[in-house]
XYZ file of N, CA, C and O in Angstrom:
724
model
N 0.828 -1.191 0.000
C 0.000 0.000 0.000
C 0.865 1.245 0.000
O 1.939 1.269 0.596
N 0.348 2.268 -0.603
C 1.028 3.561 -0.571
C 0.886 4.139 0.850
O 0.006 3.749 1.608
N 1.760 5.092 1.182
C 1.746 5.685 2.523
C 0.369 6.247 2.886
O -0.114 6.049 3.996
N -0.258 6.956 1.960
C -1.577 7.547 2.231
C -2.623 6.465 2.478
O -3.465 6.589 3.374
N -2.581 5.383 1.727
C -3.526 4.274 1.926
C -3.311 3.621 3.291
O -4.277 3.285 3.979
N -2.053 3.449 3.672
C -1.750 2.886 4.994
C -2.306 3.771 6.101
O -2.904 3.278 7.062
N -2.121 5.073 5.984
C -2.633 6.000 6.996
C -4.159 5.918 7.090
O -4.724 5.917 8.182
N -4.832 5.824 5.947
C -6.292 5.732 5.941
C -6.764 4.425 6.584
O -7.711 4.421 7.374
N -6.096 3.324 6.252
C -6.459 2.025 6.849
C -6.229 2.026 8.358
O -7.082 1.581 9.124
N -5.087 2.539 8.789
C -4.806 2.597 10.228
C -5.779 3.527 10.940
O -6.207 3.250 12.057
N -6.168 4.602 10.288
C -7.139 5.508 10.879
C -8.484 4.802 11.095
O -9.128 4.976 12.119
N -8.896 3.993 10.143
C -10.139 3.232 10.289
C -10.024 2.175 11.387
O -10.964 1.937 12.139
N -8.877 1.504 11.453
C -8.691 0.412 12.408
C -8.478 0.909 13.830
O -8.722 0.174 14.779
N -8.077 2.142 13.982
C -7.633 2.605 15.298
C -8.770 2.773 16.289
O -9.939 2.582 15.996
N -8.387 3.110 17.485
C -9.274 3.177 18.648
C -10.540 4.005 18.412
O -11.608 3.664 18.898
N -10.447 5.077 17.670
C -11.583 5.975 17.508
C -12.633 5.446 16.530
O -13.779 5.877 16.571
N -12.281 4.522 15.656
C -13.234 4.057 14.632
C -13.719 2.640 14.938
O -14.752 2.454 15.532
N -12.963 1.633 14.509
C -13.410 0.247 14.647
C -12.776 -0.496 15.815
O -13.077 -1.656 16.041
N -11.896 0.150 16.537
C -11.263 -0.430 17.724
C -10.573 -1.766 17.434
O -10.731 -2.731 18.144
N -9.803 -1.788 16.355
C -9.061 -2.990 15.987
C -7.597 -2.908 16.371
O -6.914 -3.927 16.418
N -7.095 -1.702 16.624
C -5.689 -1.553 17.000
C -5.500 -0.252 17.766
O -6.393 0.587 17.812
N -4.333 -0.126 18.360
C -3.966 1.115 19.036
C -2.496 1.384 18.788
O -1.705 0.472 18.546
N -2.139 2.666 18.841
C -0.759 3.070 18.582
C 0.051 3.014 19.862
O -0.425 3.401 20.936
N 1.258 2.510 19.747
C 2.178 2.481 20.879
C 2.772 3.864 21.097
O 2.608 4.758 20.265
N 3.467 4.022 22.211
C 4.102 5.308 22.504
C 5.118 5.682 21.432
O 5.296 6.863 21.138
N 5.782 4.671 20.860
C 6.686 4.945 19.737
C 5.801 5.140 18.514
O 5.229 4.192 18.002
N 5.670 6.341 18.070
C 4.773 6.683 16.965
C 5.068 5.809 15.743
O 6.209 5.506 15.439
N 3.996 5.409 15.084
C 4.135 4.598 13.880
C 4.099 3.100 14.136
O 4.130 2.309 13.198
N 4.029 2.680 15.416
C 3.933 1.250 15.755
C 2.578 0.992 16.381
O 2.142 1.738 17.257
N 1.917 -0.063 15.924
C 0.562 -0.361 16.358
C 0.469 -1.798 16.849
O 1.228 -2.663 16.427
N -0.508 -2.041 17.732
C -0.814 -3.402 18.185
C -2.258 -3.694 17.836
O -3.152 -2.886 18.105
N -2.471 -4.858 17.263
C -3.805 -5.361 16.957
C -4.018 -6.604 17.823
O -3.440 -7.663 17.540
N -4.802 -6.509 18.912
C -4.916 -7.609 19.871
C -5.323 -8.958 19.265
O -4.869 -9.998 19.717
N -6.164 -8.950 18.239
C -6.599 -10.224 17.659
C -5.483 -10.956 16.929
O -5.634 -12.127 16.598
N -4.343 -10.314 16.739
C -3.199 -10.956 16.095
C -2.114 -11.367 17.090
O -1.076 -11.879 16.691
N -2.351 -11.160 18.371
C -1.379 -11.518 19.405
C -1.371 -13.023 19.647
O -2.316 -13.725 19.267
N -0.348 -13.533 20.321
C -0.328 -14.961 20.671
C -1.519 -15.328 21.557
O -2.023 -14.496 22.311
N -1.953 -16.578 21.462
C -3.086 -17.045 22.256
C -2.715 -17.293 23.709
O -3.573 -17.196 24.587
N -1.472 -17.606 23.974
C -1.058 -17.920 25.343
C -0.604 -16.651 26.061
O 0.059 -15.788 25.468
N -0.970 -16.531 27.335
C -0.581 -15.321 28.078
C 0.905 -15.315 28.396
O 1.533 -16.372 28.509
N 1.477 -14.124 28.566
C 2.860 -14.045 29.039
C 2.900 -14.473 30.503
O 1.880 -14.479 31.190
N 4.065 -14.826 30.984
C 4.195 -15.190 32.394
C 4.102 -13.926 33.248
O 4.725 -12.913 32.941
N 3.300 -14.026 34.304
C 3.187 -12.932 35.258
C 2.667 -13.504 36.564
O 2.102 -14.587 36.612
N 2.885 -12.752 37.631
C 2.379 -13.149 38.952
C 1.230 -12.236 39.317
O 1.310 -11.021 39.113
N 0.198 -12.821 39.859
C -0.985 -12.062 40.223
C -1.445 -12.542 41.581
O -2.014 -13.615 41.707
N -1.184 -11.794 42.640
C -1.624 -12.151 43.982
C -3.039 -11.622 44.161
O -3.247 -10.421 44.307
N -3.995 -12.523 44.171
C -5.389 -12.114 44.160
C -6.037 -12.064 45.541
O -7.193 -11.727 45.666
N -5.327 -12.354 46.585
C -5.955 -12.384 47.913
C -6.597 -11.033 48.227
O -5.984 -9.982 48.067
N -7.851 -11.079 48.646
C -8.585 -9.873 49.002
C -9.066 -9.053 47.828
O -9.434 -7.894 47.986
N -9.101 -9.648 46.651
C -9.489 -8.913 45.459
C -10.978 -8.961 45.169
O -11.743 -9.646 45.843
N -11.376 -8.202 44.182
C -12.742 -8.189 43.690
C -12.799 -9.005 42.402
O -11.843 -9.027 41.642
N -13.936 -9.636 42.165
C -14.070 -10.437 40.948
C -15.495 -10.348 40.438
O -16.446 -10.319 41.214
N -15.622 -10.291 39.136
C -16.926 -10.439 38.505
C -16.739 -11.005 37.122
O -15.630 -11.032 36.592
N -17.826 -11.486 36.566
C -17.784 -12.088 35.232
C -18.955 -11.593 34.404
O -20.055 -11.452 34.905
N -18.676 -11.346 33.147
C -19.724 -11.139 32.170
C -19.907 -12.489 31.484
O -18.955 -13.032 30.930
N -21.118 -13.040 31.524
C -21.378 -14.349 30.915
C -22.296 -14.175 29.713
O -23.346 -13.546 29.801
N -21.874 -14.754 28.598
C -22.595 -14.648 27.332
C -22.996 -16.038 26.850
O -22.170 -16.952 26.832
N -24.246 -16.182 26.421
C -24.642 -17.403 25.726
C -23.993 -17.385 24.349
O -23.564 -18.413 23.827
N -23.894 -16.191 23.762
C -23.193 -15.998 22.492
C -22.345 -14.746 22.630
O -22.867 -13.657 22.862
N -21.032 -14.901 22.506
C -20.129 -13.765 22.586
C -19.614 -13.454 21.185
O -18.989 -14.301 20.550
N -19.868 -12.250 20.703
C -19.359 -11.885 19.379
C -17.834 -11.890 19.350
O -17.194 -11.523 20.335
N -17.275 -12.313 18.231
C -15.821 -12.276 18.072
C -15.352 -10.827 18.164
O -16.022 -9.921 17.704
N -14.218 -10.658 18.757
C -13.612 -9.337 18.814
C -13.996 -8.502 20.012
O -13.464 -7.405 20.185
N -14.876 -8.976 20.855
C -15.286 -8.181 22.009
C -14.105 -7.933 22.945
O -13.861 -6.801 23.360
N -13.340 -8.968 23.253
C -12.184 -8.802 24.141
C -11.119 -7.924 23.483
O -10.473 -7.109 24.153
N -10.956 -8.031 22.168
C -9.986 -7.179 21.464
C -10.363 -5.716 21.588
O -9.505 -4.860 21.824
N -11.645 -5.420 21.426
C -12.097 -4.027 21.567
C -11.855 -3.522 22.979
O -11.479 -2.373 23.176
N -12.087 -4.386 23.954
C -11.860 -3.988 25.342
C -10.385 -3.659 25.567
O -10.042 -2.651 26.195
N -9.494 -4.487 25.044
C -8.055 -4.244 25.176
C -7.670 -2.929 24.501
O -6.906 -2.130 25.048
N -8.223 -2.676 23.311
C -7.918 -1.428 22.613
C -8.396 -0.234 23.433
O -7.669 0.745 23.616
N -9.609 -0.316 23.974
C -10.155 0.797 24.772
C -9.335 1.075 26.019
O -9.203 2.222 26.435
N -8.837 0.018 26.643
C -8.132 0.176 27.911
C -6.614 0.108 27.757
O -5.896 -0.074 28.732
N -6.113 0.301 26.543
C -4.674 0.136 26.295
C -3.815 1.059 27.140
O -2.685 0.728 27.461
N -4.330 2.208 27.540
C -3.547 3.138 28.368
C -3.308 2.575 29.769
O -2.439 3.062 30.488
N -4.049 1.525 30.150
C -3.887 0.916 31.473
C -3.090 -0.391 31.449
O -2.846 -0.981 32.502
N -2.705 -0.860 30.281
C -1.997 -2.145 30.187
C -0.689 -2.067 30.962
O 0.088 -1.114 30.820
N -0.474 -3.085 31.778
C 0.754 -3.127 32.580
C 1.959 -3.304 31.668
O 1.973 -4.153 30.778
N 2.963 -2.476 31.928
C 4.211 -2.522 31.163
C 5.355 -2.737 32.137
O 5.382 -2.142 33.208
N 6.259 -3.604 31.750
C 7.423 -3.873 32.584
C 8.602 -4.171 31.670
O 8.525 -5.071 30.840
N 9.654 -3.409 31.810
C 10.861 -3.585 31.009
C 10.534 -3.616 29.509
O 10.996 -4.464 28.762
N 9.688 -2.678 29.077
C 9.356 -2.534 27.664
C 8.389 -3.565 27.115
O 8.118 -3.579 25.920
N 7.847 -4.413 27.968
C 6.939 -5.452 27.491
C 5.546 -5.225 28.079
O 5.404 -4.843 29.236
N 4.535 -5.448 27.255
C 3.154 -5.285 27.694
C 2.569 -6.641 28.056
O 2.855 -7.638 27.407
N 1.727 -6.670 29.074
C 1.104 -7.910 29.532
C -0.272 -8.063 28.878
O -1.308 -7.835 29.496
N -0.243 -8.432 27.604
C -1.454 -8.659 26.828
C -1.271 -9.899 25.973
O -0.145 -10.289 25.661
N -2.368 -10.510 25.621
C -2.396 -11.631 24.692
C -3.758 -11.603 24.013
O -4.581 -10.730 24.290
N -3.992 -12.508 23.101
C -5.219 -12.472 22.305
C -6.483 -12.515 23.160
O -7.478 -11.901 22.830
N -6.442 -13.227 24.278
C -7.645 -13.427 25.087
C -7.577 -12.773 26.462
O -8.313 -13.161 27.358
N -6.717 -11.785 26.629
C -6.663 -11.163 27.937
C -5.604 -10.086 28.068
O -4.838 -9.812 27.150
N -5.588 -9.507 29.283
C -4.640 -8.438 29.589
C -4.526 -8.289 31.098
O -5.435 -8.656 31.844
N -3.402 -7.748 31.513
C -3.219 -7.315 32.896
C -3.142 -5.798 32.844
O -2.345 -5.236 32.095
N -4.006 -5.165 33.626
C -4.070 -3.709 33.662
C -3.518 -3.210 34.992
O -3.541 -3.929 35.992
N -3.080 -1.955 34.987
C -2.529 -1.363 36.199
C -2.984 0.091 36.289
O -2.927 0.833 35.308
N -3.449 0.453 37.491
C -3.860 1.842 37.705
C -3.731 2.165 39.187
O -4.299 1.471 40.029
N -2.975 3.184 39.483
C -2.817 3.703 40.842
C -2.537 2.598 41.864
O -3.165 2.525 42.921
N -1.594 1.715 41.543
C -1.186 0.665 42.468
C -2.082 -0.558 42.489
O -1.850 -1.481 43.265
N -3.094 -0.603 41.662
C -3.990 -1.769 41.587
C -3.727 -2.529 40.293
O -3.336 -1.945 39.288
N -3.947 -3.832 40.348
C -3.810 -4.676 39.171
C -5.150 -5.309 38.847
O -5.914 -5.668 39.750
N -5.426 -5.457 37.558
C -6.632 -6.149 37.099
C -6.220 -7.168 36.050
O -5.379 -6.891 35.200
N -6.827 -8.319 36.138
C -6.618 -9.381 35.160
C -7.945 -9.577 34.430
O -8.981 -9.788 35.068
N -7.917 -9.468 33.120
C -9.109 -9.655 32.301
C -8.827 -10.830 31.371
O -7.852 -10.803 30.617
N -9.683 -11.844 31.437
C -9.478 -13.041 30.619
C -10.796 -13.469 29.997
O -11.812 -13.581 30.691
N -10.770 -13.716 28.704
C -11.933 -14.289 28.024
C -11.772 -15.798 28.019
O -10.750 -16.317 27.578
N -12.789 -16.513 28.531
C -12.756 -17.966 28.422
C -13.148 -18.313 26.997
O -14.060 -17.710 26.426
N -12.454 -19.255 26.447
C -12.703 -19.602 25.052
C -13.818 -20.619 24.913
O -14.590 -20.567 23.980
N -13.910 -21.561 25.831
C -14.923 -22.610 25.758
C -15.342 -22.987 27.167
O -14.572 -22.859 28.098
N -16.557 -23.471 27.318
C -16.976 -24.022 28.595
C -17.844 -25.240 28.333
O -18.434 -25.373 27.268
N -17.937 -26.106 29.323
C -18.743 -27.310 29.167
C -20.225 -26.966 29.056
O -20.996 -27.722 28.475
N -20.626 -25.816 29.598
C -22.033 -25.412 29.544
C -22.377 -24.678 28.256
O -23.521 -24.340 28.011
N -21.394 -24.354 27.435
C -21.642 -23.687 26.165
C -21.572 -22.176 26.205
O -21.709 -21.528 25.189
N -21.362 -21.589 27.367
C -21.263 -20.132 27.441
C -19.799 -19.692 27.400
O -18.897 -20.508 27.507
N -19.607 -18.397 27.240
C -18.275 -17.805 27.288
C -18.317 -16.633 28.261
O -19.306 -15.935 28.354
N -17.232 -16.459 28.974
C -17.154 -15.419 30.003
C -16.008 -14.462 29.718
O -15.012 -14.832 29.105
N -16.177 -13.259 30.217
C -15.046 -12.349 30.418
C -14.934 -12.233 31.924
O -15.837 -11.742 32.599
N -13.834 -12.746 32.443
C -13.592 -12.769 33.881
C -12.665 -11.613 34.234
O -11.649 -11.399 33.570
N -13.032 -10.882 35.287
C -12.243 -9.732 35.720
C -11.922 -9.904 37.196
O -12.814 -10.119 38.011
N -10.633 -9.834 37.521
C -10.192 -9.872 38.923
C -9.338 -8.642 39.173
O -8.465 -8.323 38.371
N -9.612 -7.966 40.293
C -8.904 -6.726 40.615
C -8.382 -6.823 42.036
O -9.097 -7.249 42.937
N -7.147 -6.406 42.237
C -6.555 -6.404 43.569
C -5.830 -5.080 43.790
O -5.433 -4.410 42.840
N -5.694 -4.715 45.062
C -5.049 -3.460 45.429
C -5.782 -2.861 46.608
O -6.564 -3.527 47.278
N -5.555 -1.570 46.856
C -6.242 -0.919 47.978
C -7.745 -0.867 47.690
O -8.166 -0.725 46.555
N -8.537 -1.011 48.761
C -9.992 -1.115 48.605
C -10.587 0.013 47.772
O -11.375 -0.223 46.867
N -10.228 1.236 48.094
C -10.801 2.389 47.401
C -10.419 2.388 45.923
O -11.248 2.568 45.051
N -9.159 2.185 45.626
C -8.664 2.277 44.257
C -9.093 1.102 43.388
O -9.346 1.269 42.204
N -9.183 -0.109 43.969
C -9.572 -1.257 43.141
C -11.011 -1.131 42.671
O -11.353 -1.574 41.588
N -11.864 -0.466 43.462
C -13.244 -0.228 43.023
C -13.258 0.710 41.819
O -14.060 0.550 40.908
N -12.369 1.705 41.820
C -12.272 2.622 40.674
C -11.865 1.882 39.407
O -12.441 2.092 38.342
N -10.861 1.017 39.526
C -10.399 0.254 38.364
C -11.493 -0.689 37.870
O -11.733 -0.799 36.670
N -12.170 -1.348 38.783
C -13.274 -2.231 38.418
C -14.368 -1.448 37.694
O -14.902 -1.896 36.671
N -14.671 -0.256 38.171
C -15.675 0.598 37.525
C -15.241 0.990 36.118
O -16.043 0.974 35.185
N -13.956 1.334 35.940
C -13.443 1.673 34.611
C -13.648 0.513 33.634
O -14.062 0.717 32.491
N -13.344 -0.693 34.077
C -13.464 -1.873 33.217
C -14.933 -2.142 32.892
O -15.293 -2.367 31.727
N -15.780 -2.110 33.913
C -17.221 -2.348 33.680
C -17.801 -1.300 32.743
O -18.581 -1.627 31.851
N -17.429 -0.047 32.928
C -17.925 1.010 32.046
C -17.482 0.801 30.603
O -18.254 1.041 29.670
N -16.240 0.364 30.408
C -15.748 0.112 29.052
C -16.526 -1.030 28.398
O -16.922 -0.935 27.229
N -16.788 -2.100 29.140
C -17.555 -3.223 28.596
C -18.990 -2.781 28.288
O -19.520 -3.073 27.208
N -19.606 -2.060 29.212
C -20.965 -1.564 28.980
C -21.029 -0.664 27.752
O -21.972 -0.726 26.962
N -20.012 0.179 27.571
C -19.988 1.077 26.418
C -19.840 0.300 25.104
O -20.456 0.653 24.099
N -19.031 -0.749 25.110
C -18.900 -1.598 23.918
C -20.250 -2.245 23.601
O -20.675 -2.293 22.442
N -20.943 -2.725 24.629
C -22.277 -3.295 24.412
C -23.200 -2.264 23.772
O -23.885 -2.554 22.793
N -23.240 -1.044 24.336
C -24.137 -0.002 23.817
C -23.776 0.405 22.398
O -24.650 0.622 21.564
N -22.487 0.512 22.129
C -22.047 1.014 20.825
C -22.201 -0.026 19.718
O -22.638 0.306 18.626
N -21.869 -1.276 20.002
C -21.782 -2.265 18.928
C -22.721 -3.454 19.055
O -22.982 -4.121 18.064
N -23.178 -3.740 20.253
C -23.976 -4.952 20.465
C -25.192 -4.627 21.347
O -25.341 -5.166 22.435
N -26.043 -3.751 20.873
C -27.147 -3.230 21.689
C -28.066 -4.308 22.250
O -28.617 -4.144 23.324
N -28.284 -5.370 21.519
C -29.257 -6.382 21.940
C -28.599 -7.659 22.456
O -29.237 -8.702 22.516
N -27.359 -7.566 22.853
C -26.646 -8.751 23.331
C -27.185 -9.159 24.712
O -27.494 -8.306 25.543
N -27.320 -10.451 24.906
C -27.769 -10.974 26.195
C -26.553 -11.423 26.993
O -25.727 -12.182 26.486
N -26.481 -10.955 28.218
C -25.390 -11.333 29.111
C -25.857 -11.205 30.541
O -26.859 -10.555 30.833
N -25.116 -11.846 31.426
C -25.366 -11.752 32.853
C -24.080 -11.303 33.525
O -22.996 -11.688 33.091
N -24.218 -10.525 34.572
C -23.058 -10.180 35.390
C -23.114 -11.071 36.618
O -24.118 -11.103 37.330
N -22.043 -11.826 36.823
C -21.975 -12.786 37.917
C -20.887 -12.397 38.907
O -19.814 -11.930 38.514
N -21.195 -12.626 40.182
C -20.244 -12.358 41.262
C -19.988 -13.686 41.967
O -20.929 -14.329 42.421
N -18.728 -14.124 42.069
C -18.452 -15.370 42.778
C -18.616 -15.203 44.290
O -18.342 -14.137 44.842
N -19.061 -16.256 44.937
C -19.154 -16.292 46.390
C -17.753 -16.055 46.966
O -16.770 -16.599 46.470
N -17.673 -15.242 48.017
C -16.360 -14.963 48.601
C -16.263 -15.434 50.057
O -15.431 -14.967 50.811
N -17.124 -16.383 50.437
C -17.035 -16.932 51.792
C -15.764 -17.754 51.927
O -15.126 -18.111 50.928
N -15.386 -18.074 53.160
C -14.173 -18.868 53.396
C -14.275 -20.223 52.706
O -13.304 -20.697 52.108
N -15.439 -20.838 52.760
C -15.626 -22.149 52.136
C -15.487 -22.059 50.610
O -14.814 -22.863 49.986
N -16.124 -21.056 50.025
C -16.046 -20.881 48.569
C -14.635 -20.501 48.117
O -14.183 -20.920 47.058
N -13.966 -19.674 48.920
C -12.626 -19.212 48.549
C -11.638 -20.355 48.405
O -10.724 -20.295 47.585
N -11.816 -21.410 49.207
C -10.885 -22.531 49.138
C -11.320 -23.579 48.114
O -10.524 -24.435 47.755
N -12.555 -23.482 47.636
C -13.004 -24.450 46.624
C -12.460 -24.042 45.262
O -12.151 -22.880 45.020
N -12.352 -24.983 44.372
C -11.836 -24.692 43.041
C -12.809 -23.922 42.175
O -12.403 -23.196 41.277
N -14.108 -24.071 42.429
C -15.100 -23.364 41.619
C -16.225 -22.850 42.520
O -17.170 -23.566 42.825
N -16.108 -21.599 42.971
C -17.121 -21.044 43.864
C -18.459 -20.842 43.154
O -18.519 -20.702 41.936
N -19.519 -20.832 43.939
C -20.854 -20.570 43.409
C -20.897 -19.152 42.865
O -20.297 -18.237 43.425
N -21.616 -18.964 41.764
C -21.752 -17.647 41.148
C -23.164 -17.117 41.368
O -24.141 -17.858 41.227
N -23.268 -15.826 41.701
C -24.553 -15.181 41.920
C -24.741 -14.083 40.878
O -23.809 -13.339 40.586
N -25.958 -13.957 40.358
C -26.245 -12.876 39.421
C -26.294 -11.552 40.180
O -26.920 -11.449 41.229
N -25.649 -10.539 39.635
C -25.597 -9.229 40.277
C -27.007 -8.671 40.482
O -27.294 -8.089 41.527
N -27.900 -8.854 39.524
C -29.274 -8.367 39.665
C -29.952 -8.973 40.888
O -30.659 -8.284 41.628
N -29.749 -10.281 41.099
C -30.350 -10.951 42.255
C -29.768 -10.420 43.560
O -30.498 -10.187 44.524
N -28.460 -10.233 43.601
C -27.828 -9.694 44.810
C -28.342 -8.287 45.118
O -28.630 -7.963 46.269
N -28.478 -7.454 44.093
C -28.999 -6.101 44.302
C -30.429 -6.135 44.804
O -30.808 -5.349 45.677
N -31.240 -7.059 44.308
C -32.621 -7.204 44.782
C -32.655 -7.603 46.250
O -33.476 -7.095 47.024
N -31.765 -8.504 46.645
C -31.696 -8.922 48.044
C -31.267 -7.780 48.947
O -31.791 -7.619 50.055
N -30.314 -6.988 48.497
C -29.859 -5.836 49.275
C -31.017 -4.845 49.456
O -31.254 -4.324 50.549
N -31.743 -4.576 48.380
C -32.888 -3.650 48.455
C -33.971 -4.162 49.380
O -34.643 -3.393 50.062
N -34.145 -5.507 49.440
C -35.167 -6.093 50.294
C -34.730 -6.143 51.764
O -35.536 -6.441 52.633
N -33.471 -5.868 51.995
C -32.957 -5.853 53.372
C -32.548 -7.216 53.832
O -32.437 -7.515 54.983
């Protein structure tokens, strides 16, 4: 492609249009999350005392996690010039808090999830969790208005915490219980 054609294509693909790529700090270099390796980079994530929620889809459109990564690229954790992203997830960092976002590719029940875990100081981790939820909600509104999904919160009791697969509660149901006292 000629230089002008490349600029036009990148402009269409970039964060402001189709959310297929984002520009790195070194101008002229771009990352397209859907072209990244499928396996995550090695990293340590101490999740004790963290917050967790899941978006569960009976049908998840392709590219949803890629758009999320593009939208939140300014928060991607960087260490020694390397970013902690892969095709199906990312580690984000904001004000001393870490968030792990992972799309499950398959499940025995047929659904797919975007799982989000956030750790750090109580006040700040809620802010990061809100940023992530708002970005996902905005993607739904902008591109997938009629998508069906549930927001699930895992049980955080001592018994559930030590089990390999804690019970999941729908956020709507929990909010109804809180309102009922």
